[in-house]
Amino acid sequence: MSWIMRRRSGVICSVIGYSCLWIARPSIMTDETTASRHPMGRETILSDLSKLALLSHFPVLLSIDHLEPTMSGISYSAEAAQTLVAIYSTPDVVAQREATIRRLALKLGEQVIDVGCGPGFLCESMAADVGATGRVVGIELSEDLVRFATRRKGQPCIDYRLGDAARLDISSASFDVVVSTQVVEYVPNADAALHEMYRVLRPGGRGILVDTDWDTVIWHSRDEDRMARILKAWEDHCAHPRLTRTLAARLQASGFIVGRVEGYSIVNTVYDQSTYSHGLARLISEYLGKRNFDSQAIADWLADLSNLSQQNSYFFSINRYFFTVTKPTQG
């Protein structure tokens, strides 16, 4: 999800949790199966996706000329607010969102906060579970995304607000449930974000955090050395590429009781625009291209991925981890 955003010289800068920032081909973006699963309904999402299709008939990489550290996380420049709807409609992202909802097991009337809500798709799904007597607050630092999510919201129990993961303008002990998907790994002061999540949760409340260990990437390539160099260089895009290894301890230090920790894999055996790994490869190639990485090596790598897919030899896998937490009833 998109978490930490700020405006600089008229450019929207964002941290995108789902790292493949790309505009899919119209045939992908208007997939009816994907659209029918969206909480706001087929007609709404197809309308928005058709608008995105006007931007390009081919994949368009977002510019990351202004990639830079911010106080709250890495920022990606470009019109991210316009493209997130396409990203969040790909099958890989839809499946992860559904897995998050299942693990949350929300109840009618619960009060939920989503720290780093992006375009609000997860909030819409959660709102359906808590019902009219519940409440879902989505926190997002991008004015454009808050405006976008507010315009699209389908249920009155949702409230989208501007906010920073490391400094939440929320009263203490206000929520039954906190959720944050792929946020903390991008926040330099990760512990501050965790402390804020603990603070706003009521005693006895629960939550789920989802983050990635970038060392879990398995990406078949005919040139293993080149593949290793590319992934090593890519690490710099993230404040904490191995956060999951220390996240349980950090959560405990913040006061949480850590319950179940589960791995969640995204696996692609084809390389096309409906997959997470296709978008990730394109983002990596532009990111490294801006940093004087060997341009021929990048081109050869992308060609290798396409050839492997054509020969039915493509394989990609990455692991995210679900951390289930509770706040003690006392102390």
mmCIF file of C-alpha atoms in Angstrom:
data_model
loop_
_atom_site.group_PDB
_atom_site.id
_atom_site.type_symbol
_atom_site.label_atom_id
_atom_site.label_comp_id
_atom_site.label_asym_id
_atom_site.label_seq_id
_atom_site.Cartn_x
_atom_site.Cartn_y
_atom_site.Cartn_z
ATOM 1 C CA MET A 1 0.000 0.000 0.000
ATOM 2 C CA SER A 2 0.923 3.603 -0.320
ATOM 3 C CA TRP A 3 1.875 5.058 3.009
ATOM 4 C CA ILE A 4 4.090 8.091 3.375
ATOM 5 C CA MET A 5 3.602 10.903 0.918
ATOM 6 C CA ARG A 6 4.484 14.536 0.629
ATOM 7 C CA ARG A 7 4.253 17.267 -1.975
ATOM 8 C CA ARG A 8 7.454 18.828 -3.388
ATOM 9 C CA SER A 9 7.473 21.408 -6.157
ATOM 10 C CA GLY A 10 4.091 20.261 -7.342
ATOM 11 C CA VAL A 11 5.160 16.611 -7.575
ATOM 12 C CA ILE A 12 3.330 13.942 -5.622
ATOM 13 C CA CYS A 13 5.850 11.766 -3.790
ATOM 14 C CA SER A 14 4.762 8.471 -2.309
ATOM 15 C CA VAL A 15 5.870 5.306 -0.633
ATOM 16 C CA ILE A 16 4.198 2.468 -2.430
ATOM 17 C CA GLY A 17 4.053 -0.674 -0.384
ATOM 18 C CA TYR A 18 3.306 -2.820 -3.344
ATOM 19 C CA SER A 19 6.459 -1.899 -5.151
ATOM 20 C CA CYS A 20 5.431 -2.399 -8.781
ATOM 21 C CA LEU A 21 4.429 1.097 -9.900
ATOM 22 C CA TRP A 22 3.142 0.668 -13.423
ATOM 23 C CA ILE A 23 0.138 1.248 -15.606
ATOM 24 C CA ALA A 24 -1.197 -1.989 -16.944
ATOM 25 C CA ARG A 25 -2.340 -2.557 -20.508
ATOM 26 C CA PRO A 26 -6.086 -1.804 -20.881
ATOM 27 C CA SER A 27 -6.857 -5.480 -21.394
ATOM 28 C CA ILE A 28 -5.471 -6.144 -17.927
ATOM 29 C CA MET A 29 -6.968 -3.116 -16.247
ATOM 30 C CA THR A 30 -10.486 -3.887 -17.384
ATOM 31 C CA ASP A 31 -10.476 -7.514 -16.313
ATOM 32 C CA GLU A 32 -14.058 -8.214 -15.226
ATOM 33 C CA THR A 33 -13.184 -10.950 -12.764
ATOM 34 C CA THR A 34 -10.874 -8.621 -10.869
ATOM 35 C CA ALA A 35 -13.376 -5.782 -11.031
ATOM 36 C CA SER A 36 -16.225 -7.891 -9.705
ATOM 37 C CA ARG A 37 -14.202 -8.611 -6.544
ATOM 38 C CA HIS A 38 -13.641 -4.972 -5.715
ATOM 39 C CA PRO A 39 -15.729 -3.821 -2.717
ATOM 40 C CA MET A 40 -17.075 -0.814 -4.603
ATOM 41 C CA GLY A 41 -18.385 -2.918 -7.426
ATOM 42 C CA ARG A 42 -17.652 -3.718 -11.037
ATOM 43 C CA GLU A 43 -19.046 -0.553 -12.599
ATOM 44 C CA THR A 44 -17.073 1.816 -10.352
ATOM 45 C CA ILE A 45 -13.720 0.160 -10.827
ATOM 46 C CA LEU A 46 -14.137 -0.388 -14.546
ATOM 47 C CA SER A 47 -14.948 3.288 -14.921
ATOM 48 C CA ASP A 48 -11.789 4.335 -13.084
ATOM 49 C CA LEU A 49 -9.652 1.812 -14.898
ATOM 50 C CA SER A 50 -10.949 2.940 -18.266
ATOM 51 C CA LYS A 51 -9.779 6.451 -17.418
ATOM 52 C CA LEU A 52 -6.317 5.094 -16.665
ATOM 53 C CA ALA A 53 -6.343 3.241 -19.971
ATOM 54 C CA LEU A 54 -6.481 6.579 -21.744
ATOM 55 C CA LEU A 55 -3.059 7.411 -20.335
ATOM 56 C CA SER A 56 -1.307 4.756 -22.379
ATOM 57 C CA HIS A 57 -1.871 1.720 -24.546
ATOM 58 C CA PHE A 58 1.375 0.234 -23.263
ATOM 59 C CA PRO A 59 3.088 -0.153 -19.876
ATOM 60 C CA VAL A 60 4.197 3.215 -18.516
ATOM 61 C CA LEU A 61 6.852 3.414 -15.850
ATOM 62 C CA LEU A 62 6.438 6.075 -13.233
ATOM 63 C CA SER A 63 9.268 8.561 -13.112
ATOM 64 C CA ILE A 64 11.476 8.207 -10.075
ATOM 65 C CA ASP A 65 13.813 11.081 -10.851
ATOM 66 C CA HIS A 66 13.082 12.570 -7.435
ATOM 67 C CA LEU A 67 13.485 9.435 -5.338
ATOM 68 C CA GLU A 68 14.820 10.616 -2.001
ATOM 69 C CA PRO A 69 14.613 9.955 1.726
ATOM 70 C CA THR A 70 11.957 11.858 3.653
ATOM 71 C CA MET A 71 11.384 12.221 7.362
ATOM 72 C CA SER A 72 8.899 9.357 7.273
ATOM 73 C CA GLY A 73 10.093 7.152 4.451
ATOM 74 C CA ILE A 74 11.377 6.739 0.904
ATOM 75 C CA SER A 75 9.417 8.722 -1.678
ATOM 76 C CA TYR A 76 8.619 7.887 -5.287
ATOM 77 C CA SER A 77 7.718 10.784 -7.547
ATOM 78 C CA ALA A 78 5.037 10.812 -10.269
ATOM 79 C CA GLU A 79 1.291 10.539 -10.598
ATOM 80 C CA ALA A 80 1.090 7.603 -8.183
ATOM 81 C CA ALA A 81 -2.392 8.550 -7.034
ATOM 82 C CA GLN A 82 -3.707 7.970 -10.563
ATOM 83 C CA THR A 83 -2.108 4.565 -10.999
ATOM 84 C CA LEU A 84 -2.713 2.882 -7.652
ATOM 85 C CA VAL A 85 -6.167 1.745 -8.685
ATOM 86 C CA ALA A 86 -4.627 -0.328 -11.477
ATOM 87 C CA ILE A 87 -1.982 -1.793 -9.185
ATOM 88 C CA TYR A 88 -4.514 -2.729 -6.540
ATOM 89 C CA SER A 89 -6.675 -4.513 -9.093
ATOM 90 C CA THR A 90 -4.035 -7.011 -10.206
ATOM 91 C CA PRO A 91 -4.746 -10.589 -9.063
ATOM 92 C CA ASP A 92 -1.641 -10.766 -6.865
ATOM 93 C CA VAL A 93 -2.649 -7.675 -4.881
ATOM 94 C CA VAL A 94 -6.311 -8.649 -4.667
ATOM 95 C CA ALA A 95 -5.335 -12.037 -3.239
ATOM 96 C CA GLN A 96 -3.088 -10.466 -0.589
ATOM 97 C CA ARG A 97 -5.833 -8.041 0.403
ATOM 98 C CA GLU A 98 -8.279 -10.907 0.801
ATOM 99 C CA ALA A 99 -5.732 -12.809 2.913
ATOM 100 C CA THR A 100 -5.424 -9.772 5.183
ATOM 101 C CA ILE A 101 -9.190 -9.535 5.602
ATOM 102 C CA ARG A 102 -9.453 -13.212 6.525
ATOM 103 C CA ARG A 103 -6.799 -12.857 9.205
ATOM 104 C CA LEU A 104 -8.374 -9.738 10.682
ATOM 105 C CA ALA A 105 -11.687 -11.542 11.291
ATOM 106 C CA LEU A 106 -13.462 -8.259 11.926
ATOM 107 C CA LYS A 107 -16.732 -8.063 13.836
ATOM 108 C CA LEU A 108 -19.743 -5.798 13.477
ATOM 109 C CA GLY A 109 -19.304 -2.530 15.317
ATOM 110 C CA GLU A 110 -15.514 -2.622 15.603
ATOM 111 C CA GLN A 111 -13.405 0.520 15.236
ATOM 112 C CA VAL A 112 -10.493 0.023 12.816
ATOM 113 C CA ILE A 113 -7.536 2.198 11.788
ATOM 114 C CA ASP A 114 -5.542 1.516 8.604
ATOM 115 C CA VAL A 115 -2.149 3.217 8.864
ATOM 116 C CA GLY A 116 -1.112 3.934 5.298
ATOM 117 C CA CYS A 117 -4.411 3.287 3.553
ATOM 118 C CA GLY A 118 -3.409 4.370 0.043
ATOM 119 C CA PRO A 119 -6.445 4.517 -2.257
ATOM 120 C CA GLY A 120 -8.619 2.884 0.390
ATOM 121 C CA PHE A 121 -9.370 -0.515 -1.111
ATOM 122 C CA LEU A 122 -8.620 -2.371 2.119
ATOM 123 C CA CYS A 123 -10.652 0.179 4.077
ATOM 124 C CA GLU A 124 -13.654 -0.456 1.834
ATOM 125 C CA SER A 125 -13.378 -4.194 2.424
ATOM 126 C CA MET A 126 -13.042 -3.747 6.180
ATOM 127 C CA ALA A 127 -16.011 -1.376 6.286
ATOM 128 C CA ALA A 128 -18.212 -4.097 4.815
ATOM 129 C CA ASP A 129 -17.277 -6.315 7.761
ATOM 130 C CA VAL A 130 -17.694 -3.815 10.617
ATOM 131 C CA GLY A 131 -20.971 -2.496 9.219
ATOM 132 C CA ALA A 132 -22.792 0.755 9.852
ATOM 133 C CA THR A 133 -22.238 0.549 13.619
ATOM 134 C CA GLY A 134 -18.477 0.285 13.146
ATOM 135 C CA ARG A 135 -15.880 2.733 11.941
ATOM 136 C CA VAL A 136 -12.852 2.561 9.632
ATOM 137 C CA VAL A 137 -10.313 5.383 9.624
ATOM 138 C CA GLY A 138 -7.716 5.413 6.865
ATOM 139 C CA ILE A 139 -4.557 7.441 7.459
ATOM 140 C CA GLU A 140 -2.637 8.658 4.415
ATOM 141 C CA LEU A 141 -0.105 11.476 3.981
ATOM 142 C CA SER A 142 -0.991 12.208 0.350
ATOM 143 C CA GLU A 143 -3.681 14.839 -0.106
ATOM 144 C CA ASP A 144 -4.403 13.452 -3.572
ATOM 145 C CA LEU A 145 -4.966 9.930 -2.299
ATOM 146 C CA VAL A 146 -7.132 11.081 0.592
ATOM 147 C CA ARG A 147 -9.209 13.056 -1.888
ATOM 148 C CA PHE A 148 -9.344 10.091 -4.275
ATOM 149 C CA ALA A 149 -10.365 7.623 -1.568
ATOM 150 C CA THR A 150 -12.947 9.999 -0.097
ATOM 151 C CA ARG A 151 -14.538 10.543 -3.494
ATOM 152 C CA ARG A 152 -14.831 6.805 -4.076
ATOM 153 C CA LYS A 153 -15.860 5.683 -0.626
ATOM 154 C CA GLY A 154 -18.994 3.595 -0.707
ATOM 155 C CA GLN A 155 -19.851 3.459 2.995
ATOM 156 C CA PRO A 156 -20.449 6.286 5.482
ATOM 157 C CA CYS A 157 -18.552 4.551 8.296
ATOM 158 C CA ILE A 158 -15.239 5.251 6.523
ATOM 159 C CA ASP A 159 -13.194 8.359 7.317
ATOM 160 C CA TYR A 160 -10.047 9.135 5.331
ATOM 161 C CA ARG A 161 -7.592 11.534 6.952
ATOM 162 C CA LEU A 162 -4.216 13.093 6.255
ATOM 163 C CA GLY A 163 -1.596 11.774 8.631
ATOM 164 C CA ASP A 164 1.948 10.505 9.148
ATOM 165 C CA ALA A 165 2.596 6.954 10.369
ATOM 166 C CA ALA A 166 5.256 8.206 12.769
ATOM 167 C CA ARG A 167 3.073 11.015 14.199
ATOM 168 C CA LEU A 168 -0.586 10.035 14.207
ATOM 169 C CA ASP A 169 -2.977 12.844 15.057
ATOM 170 C CA ILE A 170 -5.312 10.374 16.746
ATOM 171 C CA SER A 171 -6.470 10.129 20.359
ATOM 172 C CA SER A 172 -4.914 7.367 22.412
ATOM 173 C CA ALA A 173 -6.815 4.109 22.918
ATOM 174 C CA SER A 174 -9.333 4.959 20.174
ATOM 175 C CA PHE A 175 -9.467 1.745 18.111
ATOM 176 C CA ASP A 176 -10.221 -1.938 18.497
ATOM 177 C CA VAL A 177 -8.073 -2.949 15.524
ATOM 178 C CA VAL A 178 -4.988 -1.548 13.797
ATOM 179 C CA VAL A 179 -3.769 -2.724 10.407
ATOM 180 C CA SER A 180 -0.709 -1.628 8.438
ATOM 181 C CA THR A 181 0.401 -3.393 5.293
ATOM 182 C CA GLN A 182 3.954 -2.900 4.036
ATOM 183 C CA VAL A 183 4.444 0.392 5.774
ATOM 184 C CA VAL A 184 7.019 0.021 8.500
ATOM 185 C CA GLU A 185 9.780 -1.312 6.246
ATOM 186 C CA TYR A 186 9.828 2.071 4.483
ATOM 187 C CA VAL A 187 9.780 4.275 7.578
ATOM 188 C CA PRO A 188 13.293 5.205 8.776
ATOM 189 C CA ASN A 189 12.053 5.613 12.346
ATOM 190 C CA ALA A 190 10.199 2.322 12.348
ATOM 191 C CA ASP A 191 9.950 2.184 16.131
ATOM 192 C CA ALA A 192 8.128 5.530 16.222
ATOM 193 C CA ALA A 193 5.491 4.172 13.858
ATOM 194 C CA LEU A 194 5.066 1.046 15.987
ATOM 195 C CA HIS A 195 4.738 3.098 19.165
ATOM 196 C CA GLU A 196 2.045 5.213 17.513
ATOM 197 C CA MET A 197 0.073 2.126 16.482
ATOM 198 C CA TYR A 198 0.303 0.822 20.042
ATOM 199 C CA ARG A 199 -0.814 4.152 21.466
ATOM 200 C CA VAL A 200 -4.002 4.470 19.416
ATOM 201 C CA LEU A 201 -5.076 0.872 20.110
ATOM 202 C CA ARG A 202 -7.382 0.205 23.039
ATOM 203 C CA PRO A 203 -6.241 -2.159 25.807
ATOM 204 C CA GLY A 204 -7.118 -5.650 24.624
ATOM 205 C CA GLY A 205 -7.185 -4.474 21.001
ATOM 206 C CA ARG A 206 -5.530 -6.395 18.208
ATOM 207 C CA GLY A 207 -3.825 -5.769 14.903
ATOM 208 C CA ILE A 208 -2.013 -7.113 11.876
ATOM 209 C CA LEU A 209 1.157 -5.777 10.296
ATOM 210 C CA VAL A 210 2.411 -7.004 6.940
ATOM 211 C CA ASP A 211 5.980 -6.454 5.753
ATOM 212 C CA THR A 212 8.431 -7.919 3.247
ATOM 213 C CA ASP A 213 11.854 -9.501 3.664
ATOM 214 C CA TRP A 214 13.582 -8.595 0.415
ATOM 215 C CA ASP A 215 16.132 -11.377 0.866
ATOM 216 C CA THR A 216 13.314 -13.856 0.207
ATOM 217 C CA VAL A 217 13.159 -12.931 -3.471
ATOM 218 C CA ILE A 218 13.788 -15.950 -5.689
ATOM 219 C CA TRP A 219 14.072 -14.892 -9.305
ATOM 220 C CA HIS A 220 15.236 -17.426 -11.841
ATOM 221 C CA SER A 221 17.834 -16.028 -14.215
ATOM 222 C CA ARG A 222 20.348 -17.522 -16.598
ATOM 223 C CA ASP A 223 22.969 -15.185 -15.121
ATOM 224 C CA GLU A 224 22.920 -15.665 -11.356
ATOM 225 C CA ASP A 225 25.695 -13.155 -10.697
ATOM 226 C CA ARG A 226 23.868 -10.418 -12.589
ATOM 227 C CA MET A 227 20.661 -11.253 -10.754
ATOM 228 C CA ALA A 228 22.432 -10.997 -7.396
ATOM 229 C CA ARG A 229 23.969 -7.628 -8.284
ATOM 230 C CA ILE A 230 20.605 -6.234 -9.342
ATOM 231 C CA LEU A 231 18.834 -7.323 -6.169
ATOM 232 C CA LYS A 232 21.656 -5.994 -4.007
ATOM 233 C CA ALA A 233 21.480 -2.594 -5.679
ATOM 234 C CA TRP A 234 17.681 -2.579 -5.320
ATOM 235 C CA GLU A 235 17.947 -2.839 -1.526
ATOM 236 C CA ASP A 236 18.586 0.890 -1.291
ATOM 237 C CA HIS A 237 14.965 1.648 -2.217
ATOM 238 C CA CYS A 238 13.828 0.529 1.219
ATOM 239 C CA ALA A 239 14.718 1.790 4.706
ATOM 240 C CA HIS A 240 14.555 -1.677 6.265
ATOM 241 C CA PRO A 241 14.805 -4.431 3.602
ATOM 242 C CA ARG A 242 15.066 -7.139 6.298
ATOM 243 C CA LEU A 243 12.722 -5.598 8.850
ATOM 244 C CA THR A 244 10.733 -8.786 9.386
ATOM 245 C CA ARG A 245 13.710 -10.396 11.157
ATOM 246 C CA THR A 246 13.555 -7.825 13.964
ATOM 247 C CA LEU A 247 9.899 -6.829 13.742
ATOM 248 C CA ALA A 248 8.660 -9.185 16.477
ATOM 249 C CA ALA A 249 11.245 -7.824 18.911
ATOM 250 C CA ARG A 250 10.422 -4.238 17.921
ATOM 251 C CA LEU A 251 6.719 -4.877 18.415
ATOM 252 C CA GLN A 252 7.356 -6.358 21.847
ATOM 253 C CA ALA A 253 9.541 -3.384 22.772
ATOM 254 C CA SER A 254 6.622 -1.136 21.822
ATOM 255 C CA GLY A 255 4.395 -3.024 24.257
ATOM 256 C CA PHE A 256 2.584 -5.413 21.941
ATOM 257 C CA ILE A 257 2.061 -9.096 22.569
ATOM 258 C CA VAL A 258 3.094 -10.838 19.368
ATOM 259 C CA GLY A 259 0.917 -13.779 18.426
ATOM 260 C CA ARG A 260 0.971 -15.720 15.211
ATOM 261 C CA VAL A 261 3.568 -14.904 12.551
ATOM 262 C CA GLU A 262 2.830 -16.297 9.085
ATOM 263 C CA GLY A 263 4.564 -16.187 5.760
ATOM 264 C CA TYR A 264 2.686 -15.212 2.630
ATOM 265 C CA SER A 265 4.185 -15.883 -0.781
ATOM 266 C CA ILE A 266 3.577 -14.250 -4.118
ATOM 267 C CA VAL A 267 4.587 -16.705 -6.844
ATOM 268 C CA ASN A 268 4.674 -15.964 -10.569
ATOM 269 C CA THR A 269 5.432 -18.592 -13.200
ATOM 270 C CA VAL A 270 4.781 -16.253 -16.104
ATOM 271 C CA TYR A 271 6.162 -12.816 -16.859
ATOM 272 C CA ASP A 272 3.370 -10.589 -18.105
ATOM 273 C CA GLN A 273 1.591 -7.416 -17.142
ATOM 274 C CA SER A 274 -0.943 -9.122 -14.898
ATOM 275 C CA THR A 275 1.791 -10.163 -12.453
ATOM 276 C CA TYR A 276 3.509 -8.461 -9.575
ATOM 277 C CA SER A 277 6.978 -9.450 -10.732
ATOM 278 C CA HIS A 278 6.539 -7.816 -14.140
ATOM 279 C CA GLY A 279 5.818 -4.449 -12.555
ATOM 280 C CA LEU A 280 8.580 -4.933 -10.009
ATOM 281 C CA ALA A 281 11.126 -5.687 -12.745
ATOM 282 C CA ARG A 282 10.216 -2.507 -14.584
ATOM 283 C CA LEU A 283 10.440 -0.422 -11.449
ATOM 284 C CA ILE A 284 13.806 -1.928 -10.540
ATOM 285 C CA SER A 285 15.155 -1.293 -14.020
ATOM 286 C CA GLU A 286 14.228 2.392 -13.927
ATOM 287 C CA TYR A 287 15.449 2.806 -10.355
ATOM 288 C CA LEU A 288 18.847 1.329 -11.197
ATOM 289 C CA GLY A 289 18.998 3.197 -14.488
ATOM 290 C CA LYS A 290 18.823 6.482 -12.598
ATOM 291 C CA ARG A 291 21.742 5.361 -10.450
ATOM 292 C CA ASN A 292 24.261 4.622 -13.191
ATOM 293 C CA PHE A 293 23.865 0.867 -12.948
ATOM 294 C CA ASP A 294 25.122 -1.013 -16.028
ATOM 295 C CA SER A 295 22.382 -0.265 -18.581
ATOM 296 C CA GLN A 296 23.322 -3.228 -20.760
ATOM 297 C CA ALA A 297 23.059 -5.562 -17.789
ATOM 298 C CA ILE A 298 19.560 -4.243 -17.077
ATOM 299 C CA ALA A 299 18.471 -4.678 -20.693
ATOM 300 C CA ASP A 300 19.899 -8.194 -20.821
ATOM 301 C CA TRP A 301 18.155 -9.077 -17.558
ATOM 302 C CA LEU A 302 14.744 -7.907 -18.781
ATOM 303 C CA ALA A 303 15.211 -9.768 -22.048
ATOM 304 C CA ASP A 304 16.193 -12.882 -20.108
ATOM 305 C CA LEU A 305 12.994 -12.709 -18.042
ATOM 306 C CA SER A 306 10.868 -12.449 -21.180
ATOM 307 C CA ASN A 307 12.681 -15.327 -22.846
ATOM 308 C CA LEU A 308 12.334 -17.538 -19.791
ATOM 309 C CA SER A 309 8.594 -16.888 -19.727
ATOM 310 C CA GLN A 310 8.238 -17.693 -23.416
ATOM 311 C CA GLN A 311 10.051 -20.972 -22.797
ATOM 312 C CA ASN A 312 7.870 -21.834 -19.775
ATOM 313 C CA SER A 313 10.903 -21.584 -17.497
ATOM 314 C CA TYR A 314 10.029 -18.411 -15.594
ATOM 315 C CA PHE A 315 9.892 -18.403 -11.792
ATOM 316 C CA PHE A 316 9.556 -15.602 -9.242
ATOM 317 C CA SER A 317 8.715 -15.732 -5.557
ATOM 318 C CA ILE A 318 8.712 -13.248 -2.680
ATOM 319 C CA ASN A 319 7.593 -13.577 0.926
ATOM 320 C CA ARG A 320 5.586 -11.142 2.999
ATOM 321 C CA TYR A 321 4.941 -11.817 6.674
ATOM 322 C CA PHE A 322 1.781 -11.310 8.703
ATOM 323 C CA PHE A 323 2.400 -10.346 12.332
ATOM 324 C CA THR A 324 -0.641 -10.674 14.574
ATOM 325 C CA VAL A 325 -0.469 -8.486 17.681
ATOM 326 C CA THR A 326 -2.559 -7.586 20.718
ATOM 327 C CA LYS A 327 -2.307 -4.811 23.276
ATOM 328 C CA PRO A 328 -2.333 -6.011 26.889
ATOM 329 C CA THR A 329 -5.486 -5.236 28.825
ATOM 330 C CA GLN A 330 -3.361 -3.767 31.604
ATOM 331 C CA GLY A 331 0.029 -2.163 31.885
#
